[in-house]
N, CA, C and O of each residue as an XYZ file, in Angstrom:
588
protein
N      44.690    150.603    262.963
C      45.536    149.605    263.605
C      46.885    149.577    262.893
O      46.921    149.531    261.663
N      47.954    149.603    263.606
C      49.305    149.580    263.037
C      49.718    148.145    262.723
O      49.365    147.210    263.441
N      50.472    147.993    261.638
C      50.994    146.680    261.280
C      52.311    146.467    262.004
O      53.141    147.374    262.068
N      52.506    145.295    262.540
C      53.759    145.005    263.233
C      54.577    144.023    262.418
O      54.057    143.366    261.516
N      55.872    143.922    262.741
C      56.755    142.999    262.046
C      56.477    141.549    262.375
O      57.047    140.665    261.735
N      55.624    141.267    263.348
C      55.344    139.890    263.744
C      54.342    139.204    262.823
O      54.310    137.975    262.755
N      53.530    139.972    262.120
C      52.568    139.397    261.192
C      53.298    139.073    259.893
O      54.034    139.906    259.365
N      53.093    137.862    259.378
C      53.845    137.408    258.211
C      52.947    137.264    256.982
O      51.747    137.014    257.098
N      53.548    137.427    255.809
C      52.832    137.297    254.545
C      52.128    135.944    254.463
O      50.978    135.879    254.029
N      52.791    134.873    254.867
C      52.215    133.525    254.755
C      50.897    133.387    255.514
O      50.073    132.538    255.175
N      50.692    134.222    256.545
C      49.475    134.146    257.341
C      48.306    134.899    256.719
O      47.168    134.740    257.160
N      48.566    135.707    255.714
C      47.537    136.542    255.103
C      47.282    136.216    253.635
O      46.250    136.605    253.087
N      48.201    135.511    252.997
C      48.108    135.281    251.558
C      46.991    134.300    251.216
O      46.561    133.498    252.046
N      46.540    134.389    249.978
C      45.597    133.431    249.420
C      46.419    132.312    248.806
O      47.292    132.556    247.973
N      46.138    131.090    249.216
C      46.942    129.952    248.746
C      46.384    129.300    247.477
O      47.143    128.764    246.669
N      45.093    129.345    247.307
C      44.462    128.743    246.129
C      44.463    129.780    245.008
O      43.553    130.604    244.913
N      45.486    129.731    244.167
C      45.711    130.769    243.167
C      45.465    130.234    241.762
O      45.990    129.186    241.384
N      44.668    130.959    241.000
C      44.501    130.657    239.583
C      45.769    131.115    238.874
O      46.312    132.173    239.191
N      46.236    130.328    237.924
C      47.430    130.696    237.167
C      47.182    130.494    235.683
O      46.221    129.841    235.276
N      48.057    131.060    234.897
C      48.056    130.869    233.453
C      49.423    130.358    233.032
O      50.431    130.602    233.694
N      49.432    129.651    231.927
C      50.687    129.234    231.308
C      50.996    130.219    230.186
O      50.074    130.799    229.613
N      52.262    130.423    229.859
C      52.619    131.407    228.834
C      52.083    131.069    227.447
O      51.918    131.958    226.612
N      51.812    129.791    227.198
C      51.308    129.399    225.879
C      49.792    129.501    225.752
O      49.246    129.205    224.689
N      49.101    129.913    226.812
C      47.654    130.144    226.732
C      47.400    131.336    225.812
O      48.264    132.197    225.651
N      46.221    131.382    225.215
C      45.879    132.519    224.360
C      45.282    133.642    225.204
O      44.810    133.421    226.319
N      45.315    134.834    224.654
C      44.712    135.978    225.333
C      43.212    135.756    225.493
O      42.633    136.159    226.501
N      42.578    135.119    224.511
C      41.150    134.778    224.636
C      40.911    133.910    225.870
O      39.988    134.167    226.643
N      41.740    132.888    226.055
C      41.596    131.996    227.216
C      41.832    132.754    228.517
O      41.118    132.554    229.499
N      42.835    133.623    228.516
C      43.143    134.410    229.714
C      41.995    135.347    230.061
O      41.599    135.447    231.222
N      41.461    136.030    229.058
C      40.342    136.951    229.289
C      39.140    136.197    229.840
O      38.470    136.676    230.755
N      38.866    135.022    229.286
C      37.735    134.215    229.764
C      37.931    133.819    231.226
O      36.980    133.853    232.007
N      39.152    133.446    231.601
C      39.439    133.068    232.988
C      39.230    134.257    233.929
O      38.594    134.122    234.975
N      39.763    135.409    233.556
C      39.619    136.594    234.403
C      38.146    136.957    234.597
O      37.716    137.261    235.710
N      37.391    136.922    233.524
C      35.968    137.275    233.609
C      35.199    136.231    234.408
O      34.416    136.577    235.292
N      35.416    134.969    234.103
C      34.690    133.872    234.770
C      34.945    133.855    236.275
O      34.030    133.606    237.060
N      36.185    134.120    236.673
C      36.555    134.056    238.094
C      36.476    135.406    238.804
O      36.688    135.484    240.014
N      36.174    136.464    238.061
C      36.096    137.788    238.669
C      37.440    138.297    239.155
O      37.523    138.968    240.183
N      38.496    137.978    238.413
C      39.859    138.362    238.787
C      40.304    139.591    238.002
O      39.789    139.864    236.918
N      41.250    140.319    238.547
C      41.814    141.459    237.826
C      43.214    141.171    237.297
O      43.713    141.893    236.434
N      43.847    140.123    237.806
C      45.183    139.731    237.348
C      45.452    138.286    237.762
O      44.900    137.790    238.743
N      46.317    137.623    236.987
C      46.658    136.223    237.242
C      48.153    136.031    236.999
O      48.678    136.502    235.991
N      48.851    135.338    237.918
C      50.262    135.037    237.675
C      50.420    134.075    236.488
O      49.604    133.177    236.282
N      51.471    134.286    235.730
C      51.825    133.386    234.634
C      53.010    132.573    235.127
O      54.021    133.130    235.554
N      52.878    131.240    235.066
C      53.894    130.367    235.655
C      54.422    129.352    234.652
O      53.758    129.009    233.674
N      55.642    128.879    234.926
C      56.265    127.818    234.135
C      55.679    126.480    234.557
O      54.842    126.411    235.457
N      56.129    125.417    233.897
C      55.669    124.072    234.272
C      56.114    123.698    235.681
O      55.535    122.805    236.300
N      57.149    124.382    236.194
C      57.626    124.149    237.564
C      57.003    125.113    238.570
O      57.427    125.178    239.724
N      55.992    125.862    238.122
C      55.272    126.817    238.962
C      56.130    128.017    239.382
O      55.881    128.638    240.415
N      57.141    128.330    238.568
C      57.950    129.525    238.794
C      57.249    130.705    238.121
O      56.741    130.576    237.007
N      57.222    131.841    238.791
C      56.528    133.012    238.262
C      57.333    133.617    237.112
O      58.496    133.989    237.270
N      56.681    133.705    235.951
C      57.305    134.280    234.761
C      56.808    135.697    234.499
O      57.491    136.500    233.862
N      55.621    135.988    234.994
C      55.011    137.290    234.753
C      53.633    137.331    235.373
O      53.252    136.463    236.159
N      52.903    138.350    235.004
C      51.524    138.488    235.473
C      50.717    139.086    234.331
O      51.218    139.923    233.581
N      49.485    138.662    234.203
C      48.609    139.186    233.163
C      47.377    139.756    233.844
O      46.685    139.060    234.586
N      47.111    141.027    233.583
C      45.972    141.682    234.209
C      45.136    142.450    233.209
O      45.402    142.441    232.008
N      44.118    143.114    233.731
C      43.223    143.895    232.885
C      43.982    144.902    232.037
O      43.670    145.081    230.860
N      44.966    145.553    232.617
C      45.737    146.559    231.882
C      46.418    145.939    230.658
O      46.415    146.522    229.574
N      46.999    144.751    230.843
C      47.672    144.071    229.728
C      46.668    143.655    228.659
O      46.936    143.771    227.463
N      45.509    143.169    229.102
C      44.472    142.773    228.152
C      43.978    143.967    227.352
O      43.838    143.886    226.132
N      43.715    145.072    228.032
C      43.242    146.258    227.321
C      44.271    146.752    226.319
O      43.919    147.213    225.233
N      45.530    146.658    226.681
C      46.598    147.107    225.792
C      46.559    146.355    224.457
O      46.807    146.943    223.404
N      46.254    145.078    224.504
C      46.245    144.289    223.272
C      44.864    144.243    222.619
O      44.768    144.139    221.396
N      43.802    144.318    223.406
C      42.461    144.183    222.852
C      41.876    145.490    222.333
O      41.115    145.476    221.365
N      42.207    146.603    222.945
C      41.604    147.873    222.544
C      41.816    148.215    221.077
O      40.869    148.661    220.430
N      43.004    148.030    220.519
C      43.141    148.345    219.096
C      42.186    147.538    218.226
O      41.788    148.008    217.160
N      41.811    146.339    218.652
C      40.893    145.518    217.881
C      39.443    145.869    218.189
O      38.570    145.726    217.333
N      39.187    146.327    219.411
C      37.819    146.600    219.838
C      37.324    147.983    219.422
O      36.181    148.143    218.992
N      38.178    148.953    219.552
C      37.735    150.318    219.321
C      38.583    150.946    218.225
O      39.782    151.166    218.393
N      37.943    151.225    217.116
C      38.650    151.858    216.004
C      37.904    153.143    215.653
O      36.739    153.132    215.258
N      38.606    154.215    215.811
C      37.987    155.505    215.510
C      37.928    155.651    213.989
O      38.921    155.451    213.290
N      36.758    155.999    213.504
C      36.590    156.189    212.062
C      36.506    157.680    211.777
O      36.401    158.492    212.697
N      36.551    158.024    210.533
C      36.602    159.441    210.168
C      35.396    160.228    210.664
O      35.489    161.443    210.840
N      34.277    159.571    210.890
C      33.087    160.279    211.377
C      33.137    160.526    212.874
O      32.285    161.233    213.412
N      34.127    159.953    213.559
C      34.212    160.107    215.006
C      33.433    159.044    215.758
O      33.395    159.059    216.988
N      32.807    158.114    215.030
C      32.060    157.032    215.669
C      33.017    155.905    216.026
O      34.153    155.858    215.554
N      32.543    155.016    216.853
C      33.346    153.872    217.262
C      32.700    152.592    216.770
O      31.475    152.478    216.721
N      33.524    151.645    216.413
C      33.045    150.329    216.010
C      32.693    149.561    217.272
O      33.456    149.567    218.238
N      31.547    148.903    217.270
C      31.128    148.124    218.444
C      32.097    146.977    218.673
O      32.590    146.377    217.718
N      32.372    146.670    219.937
C      33.300    145.570    220.227
C      32.708    144.222    219.853
O      31.508    144.007    220.018
N      33.539    143.304    219.348
C      33.061    141.951    219.067
C      32.828    141.196    220.367
O      33.327    141.590    221.421
N      32.084    140.134    220.286
C      31.836    139.285    221.452
C      33.134    138.603    221.859
O      33.974    138.332    221.001
N      33.322    138.315    223.159
C      34.523    137.597    223.601
C      34.694    136.280    222.850
O      33.717    135.616    222.503
N      35.941    135.919    222.608
C      36.223    134.665    221.925
C      36.242    134.798    220.420
O      36.387    133.803    219.709
N      36.098    136.006    219.929
C      36.071    136.200    218.484
C      37.228    137.069    218.010
O      37.095    137.847    217.066
N      38.340    136.924    218.667
C      39.483    137.752    218.291
C      40.213    137.200    217.080
O      40.912    137.942    216.390
N      40.063    135.918    216.812
C      40.719    135.323    215.669
C      42.222    135.512    215.724
O      42.701    136.645    215.686
N      42.975    134.426    215.813
C      44.420    134.539    215.911
C      44.853    135.215    217.196
O      45.791    136.012    217.206
N      44.172    134.897    218.263
C      44.453    135.503    219.562
C      45.927    135.367    219.917
O      46.491    134.277    219.815
N      46.565    136.477    220.338
C      47.973    136.401    220.743
C      48.147    135.526    221.978
O      47.180    135.211    222.672
N      49.367    135.146    222.237
C      49.661    134.307    223.397
C      49.959    135.169    224.621
O      50.432    136.300    224.509
N      49.673    134.608    225.780
C      49.908    135.291    227.050
C      51.359    135.738    227.149
O      51.623    136.856    227.592
N      52.302    134.901    226.753
C      53.727    135.242    226.870
C      54.091    136.515    226.102
O      55.071    137.184    226.432
N      53.301    136.847    225.079
C      53.600    138.024    224.266
C      53.034    139.318    224.841
O      53.424    140.404    224.411
N      52.126    139.220    225.800
C      51.487    140.432    226.324
C      51.586    140.583    227.842
O      51.236    141.632    228.383
N      52.061    139.542    228.535
C      52.134    139.598    230.003
C      53.178    140.610    230.460
O      54.098    140.955    229.718
N      53.019    141.070    231.677
C      53.989    141.965    232.309
C      55.076    141.091    232.926
O      54.812    140.320    233.849
N      56.287    141.214    232.416
C      57.402    140.386    232.900
C      58.124    141.014    234.091
O      58.925    140.349    234.748
N      57.851    142.267    234.369
C      58.539    142.949    235.475
C      57.729    142.791    236.763
O      57.165    143.747    237.294
N      57.695    141.567    237.233
C      56.892    141.237    238.409
C      57.781    141.125    239.635
O      58.779    140.405    239.636
N      57.405    141.840    240.665
C      58.083    141.724    241.948
C      57.319    140.700    242.772
O      56.113    140.834    242.981
N      58.022    139.683    243.235
C      57.408    138.660    244.087
C      57.822    138.903    245.528
O      58.913    139.406    245.798
N      56.950    138.545    246.440
C      57.256    138.618    247.863
C      57.520    137.219    248.385
O      57.018    136.236    247.840
N      58.308    137.138    249.440
C      58.556    135.860    250.105
C      57.482    135.642    251.158
O      57.012    136.591    251.786
N      57.101    134.398    251.343
C      56.111    134.096    252.376
C      56.645    134.421    253.768
O      55.873    134.543    254.719
N      57.964    134.561    253.887
C      58.592    134.858    255.177
C      58.764    136.353    255.439
O      59.303    136.734    256.478
N      58.321    137.200    254.525
C      58.410    138.637    254.759
C      57.322    139.072    255.736
O      56.270    138.442    255.845
N      57.600    140.147    256.433
C      56.600    140.667    257.372
C      55.467    141.336    256.598
O      55.649    141.805    255.474
N      54.318    141.365    257.215
C      53.174    142.018    256.611
C      53.425    143.516    256.465
O      52.974    144.132    255.499
N      54.136    144.095    257.413
C      54.472    145.520    257.333
C      55.306    145.804    256.089
O      55.080    146.800    255.403
N      56.277    144.926    255.794
C      57.087    145.070    254.575
C      56.211    144.976    253.339
O      56.322    145.795    252.427
N      55.335    143.969    253.310
C      54.455    143.768    252.155
C      53.574    144.991    251.930
O      53.435    145.458    250.800
N      52.984    145.507    252.996
C      52.123    146.685    252.879
C      52.917    147.889    252.385
O      52.423    148.666    251.568
N      54.132    148.045    252.870
C      54.987    149.147    252.443
C      55.310    149.050    250.956
O      55.277    150.055    250.245
N      55.621    147.850    250.485
C      55.932    147.645    249.062
C      54.693    147.917    248.211
O      54.797    148.526    247.147
N      53.529    147.473    248.670
C      52.294    147.718    247.924
C      52.049    149.212    247.748
O      51.675    149.668    246.668
N      52.262    149.959    248.811
C      52.035    151.401    248.756
C      53.095    152.082    247.895
O      52.758    152.907    247.046
N      54.367    151.752    248.100
C      55.441    152.423    247.359
C      55.434    152.069    245.874
O      55.808    152.897    245.043
N      55.017    150.861    245.533
C      54.970    150.425    244.127
C      53.598    150.645    243.497
O      53.411    150.403    242.305
N      52.638    151.103    244.301
C      51.265    151.322    243.851
C      50.708    150.089    243.134
O      50.189    150.179    242.021
N      50.831    148.943    243.796
C      50.318    147.673    243.273
C      49.270    147.119    244.225
O      49.357    147.303    245.439
N      48.290    146.446    243.665
C      47.212    145.866    244.476
C      47.550    144.488    245.013
O      47.025    144.070    246.045
N      48.435    143.777    244.306
C      48.723    142.393    244.707
C      50.104    141.983    244.237
O      50.666    142.551    243.301
N      50.633    140.973    244.922
C      51.936    140.411    244.558
C      51.884    138.896    244.659
O      51.260    138.354    245.572
N      52.542    138.203    243.717
C      52.721    136.761    243.893
C      53.622    136.523    245.105
O      54.511    137.323    245.395
N      53.385    135.425    245.801
C      54.199    135.047    246.960
C      54.917    133.750    246.601
O      54.298    132.800    246.123
N      56.229    133.718    246.835
C      57.031    132.555    246.452
C      57.795    131.977    247.639
O      58.084    132.654    248.626
N      58.106    130.694    247.490
C      59.017    129.984    248.398
C      60.038    129.307    247.497
O      59.674    128.473    246.667
N      61.304    129.653    247.649
C      62.373    129.104    246.805
C      62.061    129.279    245.320
O      62.325    128.387    244.513
N      61.499    130.433    244.967
C      61.214    130.747    243.573
C      59.939    130.143    243.017
O      59.604    130.375    241.856
N      59.221    129.373    243.821
C      58.004    128.696    243.360
C      56.776    129.390    243.953
O      56.749    129.708    245.143
N      55.767    129.622    243.123
C      54.543    130.283    243.563
C      53.832    129.465    244.632
O      53.560    128.280    244.440
N      53.531    130.106    245.766
C      52.786    129.434    246.839
C      51.527    130.203    247.216
O      50.714    129.716    248.002
N      51.360    131.404    246.660
C      50.174    132.187    246.975
C      50.227    133.563    246.348
O      51.132    133.891    245.581
N      49.230    134.358    246.697
C      49.146    135.753    246.274
C      48.677    136.546    247.480
O      47.831    136.083    248.245
N      49.222    137.731    247.648
C      48.738    138.606    248.717
C      48.282    139.917    248.089
O      48.953    140.474    247.220
N      47.134    140.394    248.543
C      46.568    141.620    247.991
C      46.291    142.626    249.095
O      46.277    142.294    250.280
N      46.072    143.855    248.674
C      45.676    144.887    249.638
C      44.407    144.455    250.352
O      44.251    144.655    251.556
N      43.511    143.862    249.590
C      42.245    143.404    250.161
C      42.468    142.359    251.251
O      41.804    142.394    252.287
N      43.403    141.424    251.026
C      43.717    140.413    252.047
C      44.140    141.084    253.349
O      43.709    140.692    254.433
N      44.985    142.095    253.226
C      45.515    142.770    254.411
C      44.430    143.579    255.112
O      44.253    143.472    256.326
N      43.706    144.388    254.346
C      42.672    145.235    254.940
C      41.583    144.392    255.590
O      41.121    144.709    256.687
N      41.172    143.322    254.919
C      40.125    142.459    255.468
C      40.545    141.846    256.792
O      39.764    141.814    257.743
N      41.784    141.356    256.857
C      42.253    140.724    258.096
C      42.499    141.732    259.209
O      42.226    141.447    260.375
N      43.011    142.901    258.861
C      43.321    143.905    259.877
C      42.054    144.598    260.382
O      41.901    144.821    261.583
N      41.154    144.936    259.470
C      39.980    145.739    259.836
C      38.700    144.927    259.999
O      37.716    145.420    260.550
N      38.712    143.688    259.525
C      37.496    142.875    259.565
C      37.182    142.329    260.942
O      37.927    142.539    261.900
N      36.064    141.624    261.022
C      35.635    141.056    262.313
C      36.561    139.975    262.829
O      36.321    139.415    263.898
């Protein structure tokens, strides 16, 4: 099925969005992602403006050096249990700040094109700079191909 310019982002986006604050710890962020089964979460200011996004890739970037340490024998140290990072860094220090947001007034065809060209699974959706939702490839495919 072809996407037309008449379908809008606001009609496909998820409105109930989990968010993080920049002062949250990486431990707290990891717990939220695992508990909710999420792969990424927008990081927002107190005014709900998108500051960045924190996802599995960002978490692995900061956690892997602590979890996996190659020793001279070639063995790996077992990972500690979640919540035991001690001095967990803050979300603001590890989040991806280069976040492209979509407008709720953009066409679905535009959104799908940006997802493909940027090779991203999801984008925050804003109205006047304020987060109002998230749209993902899954949202689009489910609505277009689903029952």
